[in-house]
Amino acid sequence: MSGLGVVEKSIFICVVLTYLAAGGVGFRQLSRDGEKYRRLLICLIAFAVSIESVMLIFRAVSLKAVPLTGLFESMIVLTIAFGLAFLFLSVVIREVLFSSVMSWFLVVMILLTAVLTKPAEVAHPVAKMPWAIAHGMAMALGGAMVVFATAVAFLYLLANRRLKQKKLSKVLGRLPNFQKLEMLNLFGLKAGFVLLTFGLMSGVGMMAFKGKMIQTDIAQWFLDPKIVLIIIAWVLLGSALFLRWAIGLKGKAVAYVTMVAVFLILFAMLGVGLFCGTGHVFSSLGPENIVGVVQV
Amino acid sequence: MKIVVLGINYKTTPVGVREKLAFSADDAIDALRDFKSKFPAVEFALLSTCNRVELYCAAGSDDAIKTDDLTKLMADSRSVEVEDFRDFLYVRFDNDAVTHLLTVSSSLDSMVVGESQIIGQVKECFTMACTANSTGKILNKLFHAAFTASKEIYSSTAIATRRVSVAGVAVELAKQLFADITTAKILVVGAGEMGQLLVEHFRHIKCNDITVINRTTQRALDVAKEHEISAAKWDQMDELLLTADIVVASAAVQDYLFRKDDFKAVLKKRRKGGLLAIDIAVPRNFQPEVNDLSGVYLYSIDDLSEVVQQNIKLREGEIDRAIEIICEKTAEYMDWLNSMEIGPLVGQMKAGFEKIRRDETERFFVGSRSEANCKDNMEAMVSRIVNKLLHCVIRNLNVVAREQGSEEAARLATGIVEQARQIAGDGVIKEEDEHEQE
């Protein structure tokens, strides 16, 4: 957060506190089982998403570019997309565990953003190109969809476990409809796969047309751990969807694949920067430094 | 003022007696008209369900209603002897009668706590009384208090949230599993009674794709005809299992009909999603290990009964909260009733206070004072003071009515009215003023 201005920092602190409050309400509503807590939780998340969007505008103004260049900004976009998906679905899915689990996922995401990521300082010239904007947008939204599918997969596995153990009082009226969870999981996977495909294609396009600008070539690019992990996640999602179509793979298997995919994506976004180093950086560093990172 | 309820219910009375006193809707309206014609000063409402027959009455004075008259009225209207049901009869008065109606309408007095039918029956009873023109201010307000209490209890407690029958829980479970239960394929194995009960429940929630199979095909055909569903031959079972979403097993067999290994082989051929197996047969039709198979959710009658017991306990746990609401609403209603009783006296009190205010103001604004600029303002101020003091008196009267009964409140109010009249009439205040001036 050190790269943020006073106003942006205040807004971000407000966002984190609001999400933490939502997480707390998520716990509370499980013990109290009340409609008023669900409404409060929805209001808190709607408020947090709104002020996150305001913060994103501040970031765009200070960077003078579409704020998708830094990991911090990408994570903010990811939480906004996840939050919006939750807000739309909360209209039809009223069971308390759904909103609680979603709020906890949002808390985890915002805490990861606060602890592990740094705001962009200087946008790389290529980040202002349509290729990069399309790439950043598609990857962030794709990531959000896969995280959403994971949250639903978690609920699906929880429901499956409780149904098998015959703990009906913990399922009836508390967890969303079992088939709907499966359908939502699949929707998240499909949307995530399509967006990631578009993101990867635009990334390749960016490399092909603007490779000189970022002083690297496609071969180097495809050896970058971040990209390798994203491609593995993409292949995994594609395989799950293909197997579903071909042999009717469903239920628990799809849910587990979703979880592995989200782990890969989150590690690619957050872990690679910490443990491996990556040249896939469009902020904070000048273009000459980016090449240096790739060489690492 | 008096509210009385007398009646019989399933707790006190055998069905043989209850059926003799039961009223159809038309009979009830005729009876209420008859009661009203015999006792014009009394308000009547008649609640007649399969579990209870109750007559609610209210009147402005205690003398207007006598329990014996009411008992006879009920007996005559049904052409039975009073002696036939006197021993089973319960009678409640005033506060207890109000609490009773609120308890009944909130289903706390029903066979199954939390059932939703009773509030509809109470509403119907009130509509019939309105049609017969046999209610008035007191019963109208009482029934509305009952509706409000019932609504609050149903919405703010978990008294009606969970199913309390095996078939109901099974249907709830099916709804939890399938996004659109109306399109689910249901296979009923065996034509037993419980199986048919479940078929009724599924038909009730608009499930149309139900097939019954039985070893005796004719029996399956008979059941299918009775419930307007399909029937199939016993040897089509494996084929039907491939496409079924729900299997209801209720066949009378001595050994497991579905063993884990056989069922696994069937599941391998299935392309559909989860399968809900409801085994309500005793001895069981499914080997319990079938539940270990992926995508199969097997529930025996014991599993469902356990949920029913949990739900019953949950509902019972909510009874205390419901009773609190009933007590609160009863107190509110009794406050209103008591204030209504002392209402005319409060009117007289207001008139007495008003007369004192008017006389004193006129006495003050005489001579040169009558031309004073502040006359209107002062009159308004005096009026406000009198009203505020009167409000204090009325509030205290209501407290007395609630704590010591309406008779005591009425006695107190009558005393205040008398004093106000004396003050206004014999000019006590004037004398006191003069004394002060001296």
XYZ file of C-alpha atoms in Angstrom:
734
model
C 0.000 0.000 0.000
C 3.031 2.267 0.216
C 2.581 3.472 -3.362
C -0.904 4.799 -2.745
C -1.828 8.445 -2.173
C -3.556 9.538 1.012
C -7.034 9.467 -0.501
C -6.462 6.099 -2.200
C -4.999 4.659 0.990
C -8.004 5.855 3.018
C -10.406 4.345 0.507
C -8.519 1.066 0.454
C -8.503 0.850 4.263
C -12.238 1.504 4.167
C -12.620 -1.301 1.587
C -10.643 -3.767 3.712
C -12.616 -2.858 6.854
C -15.913 -3.198 5.010
C -14.977 -6.642 3.704
C -13.828 -7.696 7.178
C -17.158 -6.506 8.575
C -18.930 -8.491 5.835
C -16.914 -11.578 6.785
C -17.935 -11.075 10.417
C -21.570 -10.717 9.445
C -21.127 -13.911 7.400
C -20.138 -15.755 10.581
C -22.875 -14.102 12.590
C -25.652 -15.032 10.166
C -24.685 -18.691 10.370
C -25.330 -18.729 14.109
C -28.368 -16.451 13.971
C -29.794 -17.568 10.650
C -31.539 -14.258 10.094
C -32.623 -12.475 6.932
C -31.487 -9.133 8.345
C -27.869 -10.340 8.503
C -28.037 -11.473 4.877
C -29.320 -8.066 3.843
C -26.645 -6.327 5.879
C -23.999 -8.533 4.293
C -25.238 -7.705 0.779
C -25.254 -3.983 1.629
C -21.693 -4.171 2.965
C -20.399 -5.979 -0.113
C -22.240 -3.611 -2.452
C -20.697 -0.682 -0.581
C -17.214 -2.226 -0.695
C -17.497 -2.954 -4.434
C -18.662 0.622 -5.073
C -15.786 2.248 -3.230
C -13.332 -0.176 -4.806
C -14.531 1.062 -8.181
C -13.983 4.642 -7.045
C -10.478 3.703 -5.984
C -9.833 2.161 -9.373
C -10.757 5.486 -10.981
C -8.259 7.236 -8.694
C -5.618 4.710 -9.749
C -6.404 5.306 -13.426
C -5.984 9.061 -12.930
C -2.697 8.728 -11.087
C -1.308 6.174 -13.577
C -2.784 7.949 -16.600
C -3.649 4.498 -17.982
C -6.245 1.788 -17.610
C -5.459 0.471 -14.130
C -4.711 -3.129 -15.034
C -0.969 -2.805 -15.190
C -0.137 -3.737 -11.609
C -1.009 -6.815 -9.637
C -2.667 -4.679 -6.989
C -5.005 -3.141 -9.546
C -5.671 -6.538 -11.152
C -6.622 -7.988 -7.781
C -8.960 -5.058 -7.174
C -10.633 -5.728 -10.531
C -10.826 -9.408 -9.609
C -12.586 -8.699 -6.285
C -14.959 -6.259 -7.970
C -15.908 -8.873 -10.582
C -16.314 -11.527 -7.884
C -18.353 -9.166 -5.705
C -20.624 -8.232 -8.606
C -21.167 -11.895 -9.482
C -22.145 -12.511 -5.867
C -24.488 -9.511 -5.759
C -26.333 -10.651 -8.886
C -26.640 -14.216 -7.638
C -27.748 -13.194 -4.154
C -31.052 -12.159 -5.708
C -31.854 -15.781 -6.532
C -29.768 -17.670 -3.990
C -30.902 -16.731 -0.520
C -29.371 -19.519 1.558
C -27.149 -18.229 4.331
C -24.127 -20.422 3.658
C -23.845 -19.120 0.107
C -23.498 -15.498 1.161
C -21.247 -16.411 4.093
C -18.815 -18.432 1.963
C -18.777 -15.740 -0.724
C -18.000 -13.053 1.862
C -15.128 -15.127 3.272
C -13.659 -15.596 -0.214
C -13.821 -11.822 -0.678
C -12.104 -11.270 2.671
C -9.302 -13.664 1.689
C -8.901 -11.969 -1.696
C -8.763 -8.443 -0.267
C -6.330 -9.506 2.464
C -4.084 -11.145 -0.136
C -4.268 -7.909 -2.125
C -3.378 -5.834 0.926
C -0.522 -8.032 2.109
C 1.086 -9.434 -1.026
C 0.649 -6.901 -3.796
C 2.044 -3.464 -4.539
C 0.276 -0.731 -6.453
C 1.669 0.194 -9.854
C 3.917 3.239 -9.850
C 4.713 3.791 -13.494
C 2.739 2.198 -16.280
C 4.796 0.554 -18.983
C 4.191 2.204 -22.385
C 2.805 -1.059 -23.716
C 0.178 -1.091 -20.975
C -1.617 1.752 -22.735
C -2.044 -0.307 -25.925
C -5.417 -1.938 -26.697
C -3.734 -5.385 -26.735
C -2.559 -4.982 -23.155
C -5.854 -3.515 -21.971
C -7.790 -6.392 -23.513
C -5.301 -8.888 -22.089
C -5.393 -7.431 -18.572
C -9.157 -7.112 -18.537
C -9.763 -10.643 -19.823
C -7.268 -12.228 -17.419
C -8.635 -10.369 -14.391
C -12.249 -11.204 -15.236
C -11.318 -14.796 -16.109
C -9.538 -15.116 -12.767
C -12.589 -13.698 -10.994
C -14.834 -16.234 -12.709
C -12.588 -19.133 -11.726
C -12.444 -17.883 -8.117
C -16.229 -17.640 -8.199
C -16.475 -21.195 -9.582
C -14.212 -22.311 -6.728
C -16.420 -20.718 -4.093
C -19.389 -22.527 -5.609
C -17.384 -25.761 -5.885
C -16.565 -25.476 -2.174
C -20.289 -25.142 -1.396
C -21.025 -28.083 -3.688
C -18.521 -30.318 -1.926
C -19.826 -29.191 1.454
C -23.417 -29.969 0.427
C -22.356 -33.327 -1.010
C -20.548 -34.246 2.209
C -23.459 -33.259 4.413
C -25.970 -35.082 2.213
C -23.852 -38.211 2.300
C -23.539 -37.945 6.070
C -27.304 -37.368 6.232
C -26.955 -34.103 8.130
C -30.116 -32.769 6.592
C -30.697 -30.054 9.170
C -27.410 -28.493 8.043
C -28.411 -28.621 4.392
C -32.130 -27.890 4.075
C -32.668 -24.158 3.841
C -29.020 -23.415 4.580
C -27.228 -24.465 1.417
C -28.331 -23.563 -2.118
C -29.925 -26.161 -4.342
C -27.459 -28.929 -5.163
C -28.022 -28.966 -8.931
C -27.920 -25.181 -9.090
C -24.522 -25.259 -7.412
C -23.296 -27.698 -10.055
C -24.668 -25.487 -12.815
C -23.087 -22.359 -11.304
C -19.775 -24.165 -10.975
C -19.948 -25.097 -14.629
C -20.944 -21.575 -15.623
C -17.964 -20.178 -13.707
C -15.654 -22.660 -15.414
C -16.988 -21.943 -18.899
C -16.869 -18.160 -18.415
C -13.404 -18.411 -16.850
C -12.134 -20.637 -19.674
C -13.485 -18.341 -22.388
C -12.046 -15.227 -20.739
C -8.683 -16.869 -20.077
C -8.583 -18.057 -23.712
C -9.242 -14.512 -24.848
C -6.648 -13.228 -22.390
C -4.008 -15.662 -23.601
C -4.769 -14.926 -27.237
C -4.518 -11.188 -26.675
C -1.294 -11.806 -24.744
C 0.149 -13.713 -27.680
C -1.074 -10.957 -29.996
C 0.642 -8.371 -27.826
C 3.863 -10.360 -27.972
C 3.678 -10.769 -31.715
C 2.968 -7.121 -32.472
C 4.657 -5.298 -29.607
C 7.470 -7.741 -28.804
C 10.148 -5.140 -29.630
C 8.654 -2.678 -27.234
C 9.075 -5.050 -24.318
C 12.400 -6.313 -25.607
C 11.687 -10.003 -25.505
C 10.485 -12.798 -27.798
C 7.740 -15.405 -27.669
C 10.082 -18.263 -26.731
C 11.311 -16.393 -23.645
C 7.818 -15.383 -22.796
C 6.496 -18.949 -22.770
C 9.178 -20.009 -20.299
C 8.008 -17.442 -17.755
C 6.650 -19.322 -14.690
C 3.624 -17.057 -14.436
C 2.586 -17.765 -17.983
C 3.383 -21.468 -17.704
C 1.126 -21.789 -14.657
C -1.710 -19.872 -16.278
C -1.465 -22.088 -19.357
C -1.547 -25.233 -17.176
C -4.669 -23.870 -15.420
C -6.214 -23.072 -18.784
C -5.464 -26.592 -20.113
C -6.917 -28.072 -16.926
C -10.139 -26.092 -17.287
C -10.369 -26.971 -20.969
C -9.819 -30.668 -20.193
C -12.518 -30.648 -17.512
C -14.983 -29.057 -19.908
C -14.042 -31.461 -22.694
C -14.366 -34.510 -20.412
C -17.718 -33.273 -19.222
C -18.861 -33.039 -22.829
C -17.262 -36.348 -23.878
C -17.801 -38.731 -20.972
C -20.124 -36.777 -18.705
C -17.525 -35.880 -16.063
C -19.410 -34.064 -13.318
C -19.938 -33.348 -9.672
C -17.010 -33.813 -7.357
C -14.394 -34.306 -10.094
C -15.247 -30.970 -11.730
C -15.269 -29.267 -8.325
C -11.770 -30.566 -7.518
C -10.434 -29.526 -10.941
C -11.803 -26.026 -10.307
C -9.963 -25.851 -7.003
C -6.670 -26.939 -8.530
C -7.119 -24.407 -11.335
C -7.771 -21.550 -8.933
C -4.724 -22.513 -6.893
C -2.575 -22.358 -10.030
C -4.049 -19.009 -11.063
C -3.624 -17.443 -7.628
C -0.095 -18.803 -7.338
C 0.675 -17.436 -10.784
C -0.657 -14.031 -9.793
C 0.717 -13.798 -6.264
C 3.143 -16.621 -5.544
C 5.364 -16.443 -8.622
C 6.313 -12.840 -7.883
C 7.336 -13.861 -4.372
C 9.080 -17.193 -4.984
C 10.240 -17.414 -8.599
C 10.475 -13.998 -10.230
C 8.763 -13.105 -13.455
C 9.231 -10.879 -16.458
C 5.508 -10.501 -16.772
C 5.493 -7.071 -15.088
C 4.070 -3.917 -16.560
C 4.363 -1.588 -13.629
C 6.838 -0.196 -11.117
C 9.774 -1.044 -13.326
C 10.992 0.546 -16.472
C 11.187 -1.505 -19.688
C 14.921 -2.205 -19.297
C 14.282 -3.785 -15.888
C 11.562 -6.031 -17.256
C 14.073 -7.697 -19.545
C 16.365 -8.152 -16.573
C 13.624 -9.957 -14.635
C 12.942 -12.283 -17.516
C 16.582 -13.209 -17.582
C 16.367 -14.197 -13.933
C -67.435 -6.147 29.508
C -67.004 -9.823 28.989
C -65.437 -12.127 26.431
C -66.240 -15.804 26.654
C -65.123 -18.785 24.657
C -66.609 -22.196 25.159
C -65.854 -25.248 23.134
C -64.455 -28.692 22.719
C -61.274 -29.812 20.979
C -59.287 -32.913 20.085
C -57.484 -32.804 23.437
C -60.607 -33.001 25.549
C -63.169 -34.664 23.359
C -63.401 -37.894 21.337
C -64.154 -37.545 17.666
C -67.610 -39.123 18.184
C -68.684 -36.111 20.233
C -66.822 -33.555 18.096
C -68.570 -34.649 14.937
C -71.981 -34.163 16.561
C -71.200 -30.517 17.262
C -69.370 -29.758 14.017
C -70.815 -27.053 11.748
C -70.566 -26.743 7.994
C -69.998 -23.210 6.671
C -73.672 -22.685 5.829
C -74.837 -24.190 9.123
C -72.448 -21.937 11.018
C -73.776 -18.792 9.335
C -77.382 -19.822 10.032
C -76.533 -20.639 13.659
C -74.769 -17.299 14.145
C -77.808 -15.434 12.762
C -79.994 -17.406 15.110
C -77.764 -16.651 18.130
C -77.708 -12.971 17.250
C -81.475 -12.824 16.968
C -81.816 -14.378 20.417
C -79.099 -12.210 22.051
C -78.886 -8.954 20.051
C -76.486 -7.329 22.542
C -73.955 -10.112 22.229
C -71.324 -10.615 19.519
C -70.732 -14.167 18.231
C -68.195 -16.082 16.142
C -68.066 -19.811 15.578
C -64.877 -21.762 14.840
C -65.585 -25.259 13.594
C -62.737 -27.441 12.292
C -62.046 -31.167 12.397
C -60.141 -30.647 15.638
C -62.347 -28.160 17.473
C -65.708 -26.457 17.776
C -65.566 -23.156 19.653
C -68.053 -20.362 20.211
C -66.612 -16.898 20.851
C -68.922 -14.341 22.469
C -68.512 -10.780 23.663
C -70.858 -8.336 25.313
C -70.818 -4.897 26.898
C -71.926 -6.119 30.301
C -71.407 -9.187 32.442
C -75.123 -9.890 32.645
C -75.532 -10.181 28.910
C -73.821 -13.599 28.698
C -74.407 -16.644 30.835
C -72.393 -19.767 30.170
C -75.399 -22.053 30.564
C -77.329 -20.099 27.956
C -74.455 -20.372 25.540
C -74.073 -24.098 26.123
C -77.748 -24.585 25.492
C -77.571 -22.427 22.418
C -74.827 -24.640 20.971
C -76.653 -27.836 21.864
C -79.937 -26.638 20.361
C -78.286 -25.517 17.152
C -76.919 -29.031 16.606
C -79.935 -30.823 18.096
C -77.892 -32.606 20.754
C -78.298 -32.812 24.497
C -76.114 -30.610 26.673
C -75.293 -33.652 28.746
C -73.671 -35.271 25.690
C -70.775 -32.830 25.747
C -70.915 -30.943 29.052
C -68.090 -33.020 30.545
C -65.758 -32.210 27.636
C -66.558 -28.524 27.483
C -64.025 -25.867 28.425
C -64.927 -22.251 29.136
C -62.526 -19.314 29.248
C -63.232 -15.708 30.162
C -61.771 -12.325 29.232
C -57.962 -12.442 29.373
C -57.903 -16.253 29.106
C -60.371 -16.223 26.239
C -58.229 -13.721 24.309
C -55.075 -15.751 24.962
C -56.921 -18.877 23.828
C -57.881 -17.465 20.429
C -54.374 -16.127 19.869
C -52.931 -19.517 20.808
C -55.323 -21.362 18.513
C -54.720 -19.061 15.540
C -50.940 -19.380 15.930
C -51.262 -23.193 15.779
C -49.827 -23.645 19.281
C -52.987 -25.520 20.223
C -52.982 -27.637 17.047
C -52.101 -31.309 16.735
C -48.996 -30.324 14.773
C -47.446 -27.118 16.055
C -46.638 -24.794 13.179
C -49.275 -26.137 10.768
C -50.541 -23.416 8.486
C -54.127 -24.576 7.982
C -55.501 -23.169 11.217
C -54.993 -19.497 10.432
C -57.011 -19.985 7.239
C -59.758 -21.645 9.276
C -59.797 -18.795 11.813
C -60.018 -16.281 8.967
C -62.876 -18.260 7.465
C -64.626 -18.292 10.845
C -64.343 -14.503 11.049
C -65.621 -14.103 7.480
C -68.637 -16.262 8.324
C -69.351 -14.163 11.418
C -69.126 -11.007 9.305
C -71.488 -12.553 6.738
C -73.943 -13.377 9.510
C -73.455 -9.859 10.861
C -72.902 -11.299 14.303
C -69.688 -9.495 15.251
C -69.074 -6.016 16.586
C -66.254 -3.818 17.802
C -64.966 -6.277 20.395
C -64.744 -9.460 18.314
C -63.585 -7.599 15.201
C -60.660 -6.195 17.121
C -60.044 -9.567 18.797
C -59.837 -11.480 15.525
C -57.563 -8.875 13.998
C -55.331 -9.155 17.051
C -55.278 -12.924 16.455
C -54.282 -12.472 12.789
C -51.534 -10.019 13.739
C -50.176 -12.297 16.462
C -50.232 -15.296 14.139
C -48.453 -13.401 11.371
C -45.775 -12.175 13.750
C -45.232 -15.634 15.207
C -44.973 -17.277 11.783
C -42.574 -14.633 10.499
C -40.360 -14.038 13.515
C -40.040 -17.577 14.884
C -39.041 -20.871 13.271
C -42.306 -22.470 14.301
C -43.382 -23.342 10.760
C -40.071 -23.512 8.964
C -39.349 -27.232 8.909
C -41.373 -30.229 7.775
C -42.659 -32.580 10.431
C -43.712 -35.589 8.379
C -41.552 -38.238 6.726
C -43.132 -37.616 3.327
C -42.736 -33.859 3.747
C -39.037 -34.179 4.605
C -38.512 -36.506 1.620
C -40.073 -33.935 -0.715
C -37.996 -31.157 0.861
C -34.877 -33.239 0.318
C -35.777 -33.829 -3.325
C -36.287 -30.087 -3.780
C -32.850 -29.457 -2.293
C -31.233 -31.839 -4.754
C -32.962 -30.977 -8.017
C -33.114 -27.514 -9.540
C -36.514 -28.141 -11.111
C -38.330 -30.818 -9.174
C -41.321 -30.750 -11.527
C -39.236 -32.262 -14.330
C -37.573 -34.919 -12.154
C -38.153 -38.540 -13.167
C -39.487 -40.486 -10.203
C -39.538 -44.248 -10.015
C -41.666 -45.817 -7.306
C -40.707 -49.421 -6.599
C -43.576 -51.239 -4.920
C -47.140 -50.133 -4.423
C -47.173 -49.920 -0.620
C -49.106 -47.351 1.388
C -46.100 -45.199 2.234
C -45.028 -45.227 -1.389
C -48.451 -43.968 -2.404
C -48.326 -41.278 0.253
C -45.060 -40.052 -1.224
C -46.565 -40.160 -4.706
C -49.357 -37.880 -3.430
C -46.808 -35.447 -2.021
C -44.837 -35.408 -5.273
C -48.021 -34.933 -7.291
C -48.893 -32.053 -4.981
C -45.710 -30.211 -5.990
C -46.526 -30.763 -9.667
C -44.218 -33.710 -10.385
C -45.705 -35.387 -13.436
C -43.088 -37.905 -14.522
C -43.797 -40.643 -11.975
C -43.672 -44.343 -12.792
C -44.683 -47.126 -10.461
C -43.458 -50.705 -10.802
C -44.596 -53.678 -8.797
C -44.061 -57.416 -8.952
C -47.769 -57.726 -9.619
C -48.290 -55.578 -12.680
C -52.034 -55.295 -12.141
C -51.462 -53.736 -8.722
C -49.060 -51.228 -10.299
C -51.684 -50.422 -12.934
C -54.327 -49.870 -10.243
C -52.078 -47.508 -8.281
C -51.085 -45.688 -11.478
C -54.733 -45.199 -12.374
C -55.607 -43.968 -8.906
C -52.841 -41.338 -8.852
C -52.796 -40.558 -12.584
C -49.186 -41.704 -13.061
C -47.492 -44.299 -15.299
C -46.959 -47.975 -14.566
C -44.277 -50.320 -15.871
C -43.424 -54.006 -15.671
C -41.031 -55.314 -13.013
C -38.439 -56.430 -15.578
C -38.102 -52.837 -16.857
C -36.565 -51.765 -13.555
C -32.899 -51.543 -14.708
C -33.899 -49.594 -17.765
C -35.931 -47.132 -15.652
C -33.112 -46.758 -13.130
C -30.848 -45.400 -15.884
C -33.029 -42.349 -16.369
C -34.557 -41.887 -12.925
C -33.665 -38.943 -10.681
C -35.516 -40.186 -7.621
C -36.197 -43.769 -6.585
C -38.816 -44.373 -3.916
C -38.487 -47.917 -2.616
C -41.464 -49.324 -0.772
C -41.591 -52.928 -1.954
C -42.433 -55.667 0.524
C -39.368 -57.935 0.265
C -37.432 -59.977 2.798
C -33.976 -59.340 1.345
C -32.275 -56.316 -0.179
C -33.645 -55.518 -3.590
C -30.694 -53.273 -4.470
C -27.225 -54.398 -3.451
C -24.164 -52.184 -3.724
C -22.423 -54.189 -6.448
C -25.521 -54.594 -8.610
C -26.365 -50.940 -8.213
C -22.810 -49.947 -9.107
C -23.178 -51.763 -12.405
C -26.377 -49.879 -13.142
C -24.785 -46.545 -12.228
C -21.912 -47.142 -14.642
C -24.373 -47.030 -17.513
C -26.049 -43.840 -16.215
C -25.230 -40.494 -17.851
C -27.493 -38.519 -15.513
C -26.470 -36.629 -12.376
C -27.216 -37.493 -8.756
C -29.753 -40.119 -7.765
C -31.883 -39.703 -4.673
C -32.963 -43.040 -3.227
C -35.695 -42.888 -0.594
C -36.048 -46.266 1.080
C -39.240 -46.222 3.108
C -39.737 -49.974 3.114
C -39.363 -52.153 6.197
C -37.430 -54.445 5.726
C -35.264 -52.094 3.697
C -34.994 -52.436 -0.092
C -31.536 -50.843 -0.400
C -28.359 -52.212 1.099
C -27.074 -49.316 3.281
C -23.662 -49.434 1.550
C -25.318 -48.126 -1.634
C -24.942 -44.675 -0.024
C -21.155 -45.027 -0.417
C -21.506 -44.947 -4.211
C -20.672 -41.604 -5.772
C -23.718 -39.613 -6.850
C -26.200 -41.690 -4.830
C -27.921 -40.202 -1.799
C -29.703 -42.944 0.096
C -32.141 -42.122 2.880
C -33.993 -44.763 4.863
C -37.182 -44.177 6.828
C -35.097 -43.887 10.009
C -32.940 -41.137 8.502
C -36.020 -39.188 7.533
C -37.730 -39.825 10.879
C -34.664 -38.515 12.666
C -34.969 -35.253 10.734
C -38.670 -35.131 11.568
C -37.854 -35.483 15.266
C -35.220 -32.761 15.028
C -37.704 -30.476 13.300
C -40.375 -31.161 15.902
C -37.878 -30.308 18.654
C -36.910 -27.156 16.794
C -40.533 -26.107 16.551
C -41.121 -26.871 20.207
C -38.067 -24.813 21.070
C -39.765 -21.847 19.451
C -42.945 -22.182 21.490
C -41.617 -20.005 24.332
C -40.935 -17.167 21.935
C -44.380 -17.594 20.429
C -45.999 -17.520 23.859
C -44.163 -14.275 24.645
C -45.668 -12.709 21.527
C -49.112 -14.004 22.479
C -48.848 -12.520 25.994
C -47.737 -9.207 24.551
C -50.600 -9.096 22.039
C -53.117 -10.194 24.688
C -51.978 -7.359 26.981
C -52.287 -4.886 24.102
C -55.781 -6.106 23.348
C -56.869 -6.008 27.001
C -55.541 -2.456 27.290
C -57.673 -1.482 24.334
C -60.667 -3.313 25.790
C -60.295 -1.653 29.184
C -59.831 1.754 27.668
C -62.987 1.122 25.664
C -64.855 0.317 28.855
C -63.840 3.539 30.545
C -64.163 5.416 27.241
C -67.549 7.097 28.024
C -66.271 8.148 31.454
C -63.162 9.627 29.878
C -65.478 11.596 27.585
C -67.376 12.948 30.584
C -64.104 13.759 32.309
C -62.916 15.715 29.274
C -66.195 17.634 29.191
C -65.879 18.443 32.934
C -62.285 19.667 32.568
C -63.245 21.670 29.508
C -66.089 23.341 31.382
C -63.733 24.301 34.231
C -61.278 25.757 31.720
C -63.976 27.714 29.903
C -65.535 29.107 33.109
C -62.208 30.159 34.544
C -61.101 31.799 31.321
C -64.359 33.716 31.055
C -64.086 34.747 34.683
C -60.554 36.037 34.118
C -61.175 37.954 30.912
C -63.762 40.421 32.212
C -63.734 44.215 32.040
C -60.552 45.746 30.647
C -58.922 42.279 30.456
C -61.409 41.242 27.775
C -59.663 43.652 25.370
C -56.184 42.243 26.101
C -54.044 41.415 23.070
C -52.824 38.199 24.563
C -56.313 36.771 25.178
C -56.175 34.194 22.364
C -52.662 33.099 23.225
C -53.493 32.688 26.891
C -56.627 30.695 26.115
C -54.639 28.398 23.885
C -51.992 27.973 26.575
C -54.554 27.159 29.274
C -56.194 24.676 26.904
C -52.850 22.945 26.307
C -52.149 22.734 30.040
C -55.580 21.228 30.716
C -55.142 18.697 27.897
C -51.724 17.643 29.163
C -53.017 17.185 32.693
C -55.987 15.242 31.335
C -53.616 13.023 29.357
C -51.734 12.217 32.601
C -55.005 11.281 34.279
C -56.095 9.034 31.372
C -52.753 7.250 31.272
C -52.993 6.542 34.986
C -56.537 5.308 34.563
C -55.304 2.864 31.931
C -52.619 1.631 34.313
C -55.220 1.108 37.007
C -57.479 -0.703 34.515
C -54.669 -3.036 33.550
C -53.411 -3.721 37.054
C -56.568 -3.613 39.151
C -59.277 -4.260 36.627
C -61.658 -2.103 34.648
C -64.153 -1.826 37.518
C -61.632 -0.094 39.746
C -60.634 2.194 36.871
C -64.285 3.004 36.225
C -64.822 3.790 39.919
C -61.838 6.111 39.899
C -62.951 7.796 36.675
C -66.480 8.263 38.041
C -64.991 9.931 41.142
C -62.928 12.316 38.987
C -65.970 13.158 36.856
C -68.000 13.906 39.954
C -65.312 16.165 41.395
C -64.914 17.966 38.067
C -68.665 18.567 37.984
C -68.653 19.884 41.533
C -65.729 22.211 40.824
C -67.360 23.509 37.686
C -70.785 23.772 39.299
C -70.396 25.276 42.757
C -67.517 27.596 41.991
C -65.063 26.135 44.463
C -62.219 27.593 42.495
C -63.734 31.063 42.643
C -63.951 30.881 46.402
C -60.396 29.655 46.667
C -59.238 32.569 44.480
C -60.996 35.068 46.617
C -59.516 33.503 49.698
C -56.059 33.794 48.197
C -56.626 37.464 47.275
C -57.591 38.230 50.856
